[in-house]
Amino acid sequence: MGNLWSYYAGGSDIFDKTACLSSGGASHASAFYTSFRRSAAKVVLQQEASGLTSEREQVLLTLENWISEVSILYEQDGEFPVAVVMQQELVFDPSKTGDLTGLNASKDGENVPATLEENILKGLSSNPLSTPDSIYKIMVQLGKRLSGDEFLRVVGKYPRAARLFASQLLIARSDVANTFEMGVLLGDYSQAAAVVGKAAYGDSVLDIKRNRLKEASKLFRASLNTASPSITAALSLSAAELHEHCVARSADSFNLVMTSEMLQLIETQRSMERTLAIPAGILVGSSLMETIQKVITLHPVHRQALVLAVDCAEQYSVPPRQFWWTLLRVLARTDQWETLLALTGAIRPPIGYVPIIEVMLDEDKHDLVQHLLPVIQDENEREQVMTLLEDEQDEEGEENQEPLPLDTL
């Protein structure tokens, strides 16, 4: 969903988006979007969408070469999504977990290891001075003794070894299937969901992406059902352990809601692609805020684009301030200055006029600033704007001033 809910800190076990919105001014947001939609509709009527094929092709070229947020968010070596070639899809099979749960799996590491290799692996994984190479070598030895699911169960007991194993498979063989299976076998459904979820973001095929997100949703739901200890088990846990389980349950709940909304967003994106008559895949797979940015970019060549962007923002509860910052950034970047001026003059932006004036001055749009000045009613804002204009004039004066000739002896 992009960065819209990135500030959620997990105030309770179960994430309730409706409650969060009601405490954050949902009624104000609804009134804003109702008013803004009317303004957007008037702008669309006043402006003619370009019918030039060349301009439409230029806009589509921009969208096809869009720098995705995924490329920025997952630029670290240890992260993905990546395009992995999988022989078979990652499918959650509850029967493979046996009697294990996430809580029991975490305690297995406290038991006496069944083999010498596992005992060495346990010691190396818990020793901060041990090297990844030493852990890797003992895992190779362990793999000769155990195979298949049993090997994954043992390695998965020790977080450091499990991370090393997963990264080695990903880098060397583009393999995420074993990491996924390890999470399922140990009842760590949250980890398994993270794997299949990242694989979903890394694939551009609509059906594959949708199916993987559905698997992630099932896994998060399974994790929620098993993450909460029974009353008897809870009595034996320390306060720190109870807090850890509460945090894990809160994260699973949040991720489940976001995964469900991502599935819904995919359907919205596909519907907008058909409405805007753009190639499949331009919108599908983008984050929520990316989707809104792309649709606004289409405004010069499609009359419905701007209103669709407003509808999408309201449907997914984008805060008005965030929507306006996005609108300002996209309209300025795509040279839609007349649209920006019309929307700004129709209704006071929730971010105020000062940021908009700053952007206009940065882009040398002084004539637009003069058109906008009469609509600024707030005295404090007018003073800030006048200060900006004075500073701009001073800078221009300094640039135009010729250097004084130096006296020579």
Short mmCIF file of C-alpha atoms in Angstrom, two decimals:
data_model
loop_
_atom_site.label_atom_id
_atom_site.label_comp_id
_atom_site.label_asym_id
_atom_site.label_seq_id
_atom_site.Cartn_x
_atom_site.Cartn_y
_atom_site.Cartn_z
CA MET A 1 0.00 0.00 0.00
CA GLY A 2 2.96 2.30 -0.20
CA ASN A 3 3.85 4.52 2.72
CA LEU A 4 0.30 5.45 3.71
CA TRP A 5 0.17 3.35 6.90
CA SER A 6 3.90 3.23 7.60
CA TYR A 7 3.41 5.24 10.79
CA TYR A 8 1.24 2.55 12.45
CA ALA A 9 2.93 1.53 15.69
CA GLY A 10 0.68 -1.31 16.80
CA GLY A 11 -1.32 0.13 19.66
CA SER A 12 -3.27 -3.09 20.23
CA ASP A 13 -3.17 -6.75 19.23
CA ILE A 14 -5.63 -6.37 16.36
CA PHE A 15 -5.24 -3.58 13.83
CA ASP A 16 -8.53 -1.77 13.24
CA LYS A 17 -8.20 0.57 10.29
CA THR A 18 -11.68 2.01 10.78
CA ALA A 19 -10.89 2.97 14.37
CA CYS A 20 -7.60 4.56 13.29
CA LEU A 21 -9.38 6.59 10.65
CA SER A 22 -12.16 7.72 12.98
CA SER A 23 -9.56 9.05 15.41
CA GLY A 24 -7.71 10.79 12.60
CA GLY A 25 -10.54 12.90 11.18
CA ALA A 26 -12.32 10.63 8.71
CA SER A 27 -15.31 12.98 8.45
CA HIS A 28 -13.01 15.87 7.54
CA ALA A 29 -11.37 13.73 4.84
CA SER A 30 -14.75 12.79 3.39
CA ALA A 31 -15.81 16.45 3.22
CA PHE A 32 -12.49 17.38 1.60
CA TYR A 33 -12.79 14.77 -1.14
CA THR A 34 -16.41 15.67 -1.86
CA SER A 35 -15.45 19.32 -2.33
CA PHE A 36 -12.25 18.56 -4.22
CA ARG A 37 -14.04 16.20 -6.60
CA ARG A 38 -16.37 19.03 -7.62
CA SER A 39 -13.37 21.29 -8.24
CA ALA A 40 -11.62 18.59 -10.25
CA ALA A 41 -14.73 18.04 -12.37
CA LYS A 42 -14.88 21.78 -13.16
CA VAL A 43 -11.21 21.79 -14.15
CA VAL A 44 -11.81 18.84 -16.46
CA LEU A 45 -14.71 20.66 -18.13
CA GLN A 46 -12.66 23.82 -18.60
CA GLN A 47 -9.63 22.02 -20.01
CA GLU A 48 -9.51 20.01 -23.20
CA ALA A 49 -7.67 16.72 -23.04
CA SER A 50 -5.03 16.54 -25.72
CA GLY A 51 -6.02 14.37 -28.64
CA LEU A 52 -2.52 14.30 -30.08
CA THR A 53 -1.19 10.80 -30.49
CA SER A 54 2.37 12.01 -29.95
CA GLU A 55 1.55 13.54 -26.57
CA ARG A 56 -0.29 10.42 -25.43
CA GLU A 57 2.66 8.28 -26.51
CA GLN A 58 4.99 10.53 -24.55
CA VAL A 59 2.88 10.16 -21.40
CA LEU A 60 2.73 6.38 -21.82
CA LEU A 61 6.49 6.28 -22.32
CA THR A 62 6.89 8.14 -19.03
CA LEU A 63 4.68 5.62 -17.25
CA GLU A 64 6.38 2.61 -18.80
CA ASN A 65 9.78 3.88 -17.60
CA TRP A 66 8.55 4.90 -14.17
CA ILE A 67 11.09 4.36 -11.40
CA SER A 68 9.20 2.04 -9.10
CA GLU A 69 9.13 2.50 -5.33
CA VAL A 70 10.04 -1.19 -5.07
CA SER A 71 13.39 -0.45 -6.70
CA ILE A 72 14.07 2.15 -4.02
CA LEU A 73 12.68 0.37 -0.97
CA TYR A 74 14.50 -2.89 -1.63
CA GLU A 75 17.87 -1.67 -2.87
CA GLN A 76 19.83 -3.37 -0.08
CA ASP A 77 21.61 -6.61 -0.88
CA GLY A 78 19.81 -8.55 1.82
CA GLU A 79 16.36 -7.56 0.61
CA PHE A 80 14.21 -8.50 -2.32
CA PRO A 81 11.68 -8.69 -4.27
CA VAL A 82 13.60 -10.12 -7.14
CA ALA A 83 12.44 -11.92 -10.24
CA VAL A 84 12.93 -15.53 -9.19
CA VAL A 85 12.22 -18.46 -11.49
CA MET A 86 10.24 -20.97 -9.45
CA GLN A 87 9.55 -24.50 -10.59
CA GLN A 88 6.32 -24.43 -8.60
CA GLU A 89 4.34 -21.80 -6.77
CA LEU A 90 4.63 -21.23 -3.02
CA VAL A 91 1.47 -22.79 -1.60
CA PHE A 92 0.60 -22.99 2.09
CA ASP A 93 -0.17 -26.57 3.17
CA PRO A 94 -1.24 -26.58 6.87
CA SER A 95 -0.82 -30.35 7.09
CA LYS A 96 2.97 -30.07 6.71
CA THR A 97 3.41 -28.31 10.04
CA GLY A 98 2.42 -31.33 12.13
CA ASP A 99 1.96 -30.44 15.80
CA LEU A 100 4.38 -27.52 15.75
CA THR A 101 3.30 -23.95 16.42
CA GLY A 102 5.32 -20.79 16.35
CA LEU A 103 5.51 -20.80 20.15
CA ASN A 104 6.71 -24.40 20.42
CA ALA A 105 9.18 -23.94 17.58
CA SER A 106 10.91 -21.11 19.40
CA LYS A 107 11.42 -23.35 22.43
CA ASP A 108 12.83 -26.27 20.46
CA GLY A 109 16.21 -24.58 20.42
CA GLU A 110 16.38 -25.03 24.20
CA ASN A 111 16.22 -28.85 23.91
CA VAL A 112 19.29 -31.05 23.61
CA PRO A 113 20.25 -31.31 19.91
CA ALA A 114 19.74 -34.76 18.41
CA THR A 115 23.03 -34.84 16.47
CA LEU A 116 26.59 -33.63 16.93
CA GLU A 117 26.27 -31.41 13.86
CA GLU A 118 23.19 -29.72 15.26
CA ASN A 119 24.91 -29.21 18.60
CA ILE A 120 27.81 -27.47 16.84
CA LEU A 121 25.38 -25.42 14.75
CA LYS A 122 23.56 -24.33 17.89
CA GLY A 123 26.80 -23.19 19.51
CA LEU A 124 28.05 -21.34 16.44
CA SER A 125 24.71 -19.60 15.88
CA SER A 126 24.62 -18.29 19.45
CA ASN A 127 28.26 -17.17 19.45
CA PRO A 128 28.59 -13.59 18.12
CA LEU A 129 32.28 -14.24 17.34
CA SER A 130 31.62 -17.16 15.00
CA THR A 131 31.94 -16.49 11.27
CA PRO A 132 29.30 -17.09 8.59
CA ASP A 133 31.77 -19.42 6.89
CA SER A 134 31.94 -21.70 9.94
CA ILE A 135 28.14 -21.82 10.16
CA TYR A 136 27.89 -22.56 6.46
CA LYS A 137 30.37 -25.45 6.69
CA ILE A 138 28.54 -27.14 9.56
CA MET A 139 25.25 -26.74 7.68
CA VAL A 140 26.83 -28.60 4.77
CA GLN A 141 27.77 -31.42 7.15
CA LEU A 142 24.29 -31.38 8.65
CA GLY A 143 22.81 -31.61 5.16
CA LYS A 144 24.72 -34.84 4.57
CA ARG A 145 23.15 -36.41 7.65
CA LEU A 146 19.63 -35.00 7.26
CA SER A 147 17.64 -34.22 4.17
CA GLY A 148 14.45 -32.54 3.06
CA ASP A 149 12.02 -31.29 5.68
CA GLU A 150 14.05 -32.60 8.61
CA PHE A 151 17.06 -30.50 7.60
CA LEU A 152 14.87 -27.41 7.24
CA ARG A 153 13.29 -28.00 10.66
CA VAL A 154 16.70 -28.15 12.34
CA VAL A 155 18.24 -25.13 10.59
CA GLY A 156 15.07 -23.11 11.17
CA LYS A 157 15.46 -23.45 14.94
CA TYR A 158 18.43 -21.09 14.92
CA PRO A 159 17.64 -17.62 13.50
CA ARG A 160 21.19 -16.75 12.49
CA ALA A 161 21.67 -20.02 10.63
CA ALA A 162 18.24 -19.70 9.01
CA ARG A 163 19.02 -16.18 7.74
CA LEU A 164 22.37 -17.30 6.33
CA PHE A 165 20.79 -20.33 4.67
CA ALA A 166 18.04 -18.21 3.10
CA SER A 167 20.42 -15.55 1.78
CA GLN A 168 22.79 -18.15 0.34
CA LEU A 169 19.97 -19.85 -1.53
CA LEU A 170 18.62 -16.55 -2.81
CA ILE A 171 21.97 -15.22 -4.03
CA ALA A 172 23.42 -18.45 -5.39
CA ARG A 173 20.34 -20.15 -6.80
CA SER A 174 17.51 -17.57 -6.71
CA ASP A 175 15.77 -20.08 -4.45
CA VAL A 176 13.07 -18.91 -2.05
CA ALA A 177 11.09 -22.15 -1.93
CA ASN A 178 13.21 -23.73 0.82
CA THR A 179 13.01 -20.60 2.96
CA PHE A 180 9.24 -20.65 2.54
CA GLU A 181 9.05 -24.34 3.45
CA MET A 182 11.23 -23.76 6.51
CA GLY A 183 8.80 -21.17 7.83
CA VAL A 184 5.79 -23.42 7.25
CA LEU A 185 7.44 -26.49 8.82
CA LEU A 186 8.33 -24.58 11.98
CA GLY A 187 4.96 -22.88 12.22
CA ASP A 188 6.56 -19.48 11.59
CA TYR A 189 3.75 -18.45 9.27
CA SER A 190 4.63 -14.78 9.48
CA GLN A 191 8.09 -15.45 8.02
CA ALA A 192 6.63 -17.68 5.31
CA ALA A 193 4.10 -14.96 4.47
CA ALA A 194 6.91 -12.41 4.17
CA VAL A 195 8.69 -14.65 1.66
CA VAL A 196 5.68 -15.25 -0.56
CA GLY A 197 4.62 -11.61 -0.20
CA LYS A 198 7.98 -10.34 -1.43
CA ALA A 199 7.85 -12.84 -4.28
CA ALA A 200 4.45 -11.37 -5.18
CA TYR A 201 5.87 -7.85 -5.41
CA GLY A 202 8.72 -9.12 -7.55
CA ASP A 203 6.46 -10.57 -10.25
CA SER A 204 4.64 -8.50 -12.85
CA VAL A 205 2.16 -11.16 -14.00
CA LEU A 206 -1.26 -10.24 -12.63
CA ASP A 207 -2.56 -13.73 -11.85
CA ILE A 208 0.70 -14.83 -10.21
CA LYS A 209 0.86 -11.67 -8.12
CA ARG A 210 -2.76 -12.06 -7.03
CA ASN A 211 -2.37 -15.74 -6.11
CA ARG A 212 0.80 -15.11 -4.11
CA LEU A 213 -0.84 -12.33 -2.16
CA LYS A 214 -3.75 -14.65 -1.40
CA GLU A 215 -1.28 -17.22 -0.03
CA ALA A 216 0.33 -14.50 2.08
CA SER A 217 -3.09 -13.54 3.42
CA LYS A 218 -3.81 -17.16 4.42
CA LEU A 219 -0.46 -17.39 6.18
CA PHE A 220 -0.95 -14.17 8.14
CA ARG A 221 -4.37 -15.42 9.20
CA ALA A 222 -2.87 -18.74 10.30
CA SER A 223 -0.18 -16.88 12.22
CA LEU A 224 -2.83 -14.85 14.02
CA ASN A 225 -4.65 -18.02 15.01
CA THR A 226 -1.52 -19.59 16.52
CA ALA A 227 0.43 -16.59 17.82
CA SER A 228 -1.67 -16.03 20.92
CA PRO A 229 -0.70 -18.41 23.78
CA SER A 230 -3.32 -20.13 25.89
CA ILE A 231 -4.11 -18.85 29.38
CA THR A 232 -2.04 -21.65 30.92
CA ALA A 233 0.92 -20.96 28.63
CA ALA A 234 0.66 -17.22 29.21
CA LEU A 235 1.04 -17.67 32.97
CA SER A 236 4.43 -19.31 32.44
CA LEU A 237 5.75 -16.49 30.24
CA SER A 238 7.67 -13.46 31.45
CA ALA A 239 6.47 -9.92 30.80
CA ALA A 240 9.05 -9.54 28.03
CA GLU A 241 7.88 -12.73 26.31
CA LEU A 242 4.24 -11.68 26.54
CA HIS A 243 5.14 -8.31 25.05
CA GLU A 244 7.01 -10.04 22.23
CA HIS A 245 3.96 -12.16 21.40
CA CYS A 246 1.73 -9.09 21.51
CA VAL A 247 4.01 -7.24 19.09
CA ALA A 248 4.13 -10.24 16.73
CA ARG A 249 0.35 -10.60 16.79
CA SER A 250 -0.09 -6.88 16.17
CA ALA A 251 2.28 -7.01 13.19
CA ASP A 252 0.47 -10.03 11.72
CA SER A 253 -2.88 -8.29 12.09
CA PHE A 254 -1.59 -5.15 10.39
CA ASN A 255 0.05 -7.11 7.57
CA LEU A 256 -3.13 -9.12 7.01
CA VAL A 257 -5.19 -5.95 6.58
CA MET A 258 -2.62 -4.42 4.23
CA THR A 259 -2.35 -7.62 2.16
CA SER A 260 -6.13 -7.75 1.81
CA GLU A 261 -6.18 -4.12 0.73
CA MET A 262 -3.40 -4.77 -1.77
CA LEU A 263 -5.55 -7.48 -3.34
CA GLN A 264 -8.41 -5.00 -3.52
CA LEU A 265 -6.09 -2.34 -4.95
CA ILE A 266 -5.02 -4.70 -7.74
CA GLU A 267 -8.64 -5.01 -8.85
CA THR A 268 -9.03 -1.22 -8.70
CA GLN A 269 -5.86 -0.77 -10.74
CA ARG A 270 -7.03 -3.22 -13.38
CA SER A 271 -10.38 -1.44 -13.61
CA MET A 272 -8.67 1.94 -14.05
CA GLU A 273 -6.37 0.53 -16.73
CA ARG A 274 -9.43 -0.52 -18.71
CA THR A 275 -11.18 2.83 -18.15
CA LEU A 276 -8.12 4.81 -19.19
CA ALA A 277 -7.38 2.46 -22.11
CA ILE A 278 -3.75 2.01 -21.14
CA PRO A 279 -1.66 -1.17 -21.46
CA ALA A 280 -2.10 -3.80 -18.76
CA GLY A 281 0.59 -3.60 -16.11
CA ILE A 282 1.05 0.17 -16.11
CA LEU A 283 -0.84 0.47 -12.82
CA VAL A 284 -1.12 -3.10 -11.54
CA GLY A 285 1.57 -3.85 -8.98
CA SER A 286 2.25 -0.22 -8.11
CA SER A 287 1.81 1.00 -4.57
CA LEU A 288 -1.24 3.10 -3.71
CA MET A 289 0.61 6.42 -3.88
CA GLU A 290 2.42 5.39 -7.06
CA THR A 291 -0.93 4.54 -8.62
CA ILE A 292 -2.33 7.98 -7.79
CA GLN A 293 0.79 9.66 -9.19
CA LYS A 294 0.55 7.73 -12.45
CA VAL A 295 -3.14 8.47 -12.91
CA ILE A 296 -2.57 12.20 -12.32
CA THR A 297 0.20 12.07 -14.92
CA LEU A 298 -2.42 10.93 -17.44
CA HIS A 299 -4.62 14.00 -16.88
CA PRO A 300 -3.41 15.98 -19.94
CA VAL A 301 -4.41 13.16 -22.30
CA HIS A 302 -7.45 11.68 -20.57
CA ARG A 303 -10.43 13.62 -19.21
CA GLN A 304 -11.32 11.05 -16.54
CA ALA A 305 -7.85 10.66 -15.06
CA LEU A 306 -7.98 13.43 -12.45
CA VAL A 307 -11.36 12.39 -11.05
CA LEU A 308 -10.25 8.75 -10.99
CA ALA A 309 -7.21 9.75 -8.94
CA VAL A 310 -9.47 11.53 -6.44
CA ASP A 311 -11.80 8.51 -6.25
CA CYS A 312 -8.87 6.18 -5.64
CA ALA A 313 -7.45 8.39 -2.89
CA GLU A 314 -10.80 8.57 -1.11
CA GLN A 315 -11.52 4.86 -1.49
CA TYR A 316 -8.25 3.94 0.22
CA SER A 317 -8.43 6.72 2.83
CA VAL A 318 -5.40 8.74 1.80
CA PRO A 319 -5.11 11.72 4.20
CA PRO A 320 -5.93 15.00 2.39
CA ARG A 321 -2.54 16.51 3.18
CA GLN A 322 -0.70 13.52 1.73
CA PHE A 323 -2.90 13.59 -1.35
CA TRP A 324 -2.16 17.27 -1.92
CA TRP A 325 1.59 16.84 -1.50
CA THR A 326 1.41 14.07 -4.10
CA LEU A 327 -0.71 16.23 -6.39
CA LEU A 328 1.72 19.15 -6.10
CA ARG A 329 4.75 16.98 -6.80
CA VAL A 330 3.24 15.31 -9.88
CA LEU A 331 1.68 18.40 -11.43
CA ALA A 332 4.94 20.33 -11.07
CA ARG A 333 7.05 17.47 -12.40
CA THR A 334 4.81 17.00 -15.46
CA ASP A 335 4.42 20.75 -16.19
CA GLN A 336 0.68 20.79 -15.49
CA TRP A 337 0.87 24.30 -14.08
CA GLU A 338 -2.50 25.51 -15.32
CA THR A 339 -4.18 22.56 -13.62
CA LEU A 340 -2.28 23.27 -10.41
CA LEU A 341 -3.31 26.93 -10.52
CA ALA A 342 -6.97 26.07 -11.16
CA LEU A 343 -7.16 23.51 -8.33
CA THR A 344 -5.31 25.75 -5.89
CA GLY A 345 -7.57 28.69 -6.63
CA ALA A 346 -10.78 26.67 -6.32
CA ILE A 347 -10.34 25.41 -2.76
CA ARG A 348 -7.74 26.11 -0.10
CA PRO A 349 -5.22 23.23 -0.09
CA PRO A 350 -4.83 21.46 3.28
CA ILE A 351 -1.06 21.99 2.98
CA GLY A 352 -1.61 25.74 2.64
CA TYR A 353 -0.45 28.07 -0.12
CA VAL A 354 3.15 28.61 0.95
CA PRO A 355 4.56 25.25 -0.28
CA ILE A 356 2.84 25.77 -3.63
CA ILE A 357 4.27 29.27 -3.98
CA GLU A 358 7.72 27.92 -3.13
CA VAL A 359 7.49 25.30 -5.89
CA MET A 360 6.30 27.90 -8.40
CA LEU A 361 9.17 30.24 -7.54
CA ASP A 362 11.68 27.41 -7.75
CA GLU A 363 10.46 26.73 -11.28
CA ASP A 364 10.43 30.45 -12.22
CA LYS A 365 6.64 30.56 -12.57
CA HIS A 366 6.33 34.13 -11.27
CA ASP A 367 3.30 34.88 -13.43
CA LEU A 368 1.38 32.03 -11.78
CA VAL A 369 2.30 33.35 -8.35
CA GLN A 370 0.75 36.71 -9.23
CA HIS A 371 -2.48 34.96 -10.25
CA LEU A 372 -2.56 33.07 -6.96
CA LEU A 373 -1.92 35.99 -4.62
CA PRO A 374 -5.52 37.35 -4.59
CA VAL A 375 -6.97 34.07 -3.26
CA ILE A 376 -4.69 33.98 -0.19
CA GLN A 377 -6.84 35.34 2.63
CA ASP A 378 -4.89 34.30 5.71
CA GLU A 379 -2.71 37.19 6.90
CA ASN A 380 0.03 34.94 8.21
CA GLU A 381 0.26 33.11 4.90
CA ARG A 382 0.29 36.38 2.97
CA GLU A 383 3.19 37.61 5.07
CA GLN A 384 5.12 34.39 4.43
CA VAL A 385 4.45 34.65 0.71
CA MET A 386 5.53 38.30 0.59
CA THR A 387 8.74 37.35 2.40
CA LEU A 388 9.37 34.65 -0.20
CA LEU A 389 8.83 37.15 -3.02
CA GLU A 390 11.16 39.68 -1.42
CA ASP A 391 13.85 37.05 -0.96
CA GLU A 392 13.41 36.02 -4.58
CA GLN A 393 13.81 39.62 -5.76
CA ASP A 394 16.92 40.07 -3.61
CA GLU A 395 18.48 36.94 -5.10
CA GLU A 396 17.70 38.10 -8.63
CA GLY A 397 19.18 41.50 -7.86
CA GLU A 398 22.40 39.94 -6.62
CA GLU A 399 22.65 37.74 -9.71
CA ASN A 400 22.07 40.65 -12.09
CA GLN A 401 24.46 42.99 -10.31
CA GLU A 402 27.72 43.34 -12.24
CA PRO A 403 30.91 42.97 -10.22
CA LEU A 404 32.65 46.27 -9.51
CA PRO A 405 35.95 46.79 -11.38
CA LEU A 406 39.03 46.48 -9.21
CA ASP A 407 41.50 49.35 -9.13
CA THR A 408 44.85 48.39 -10.50
CA LEU A 409 48.10 49.92 -9.41
#
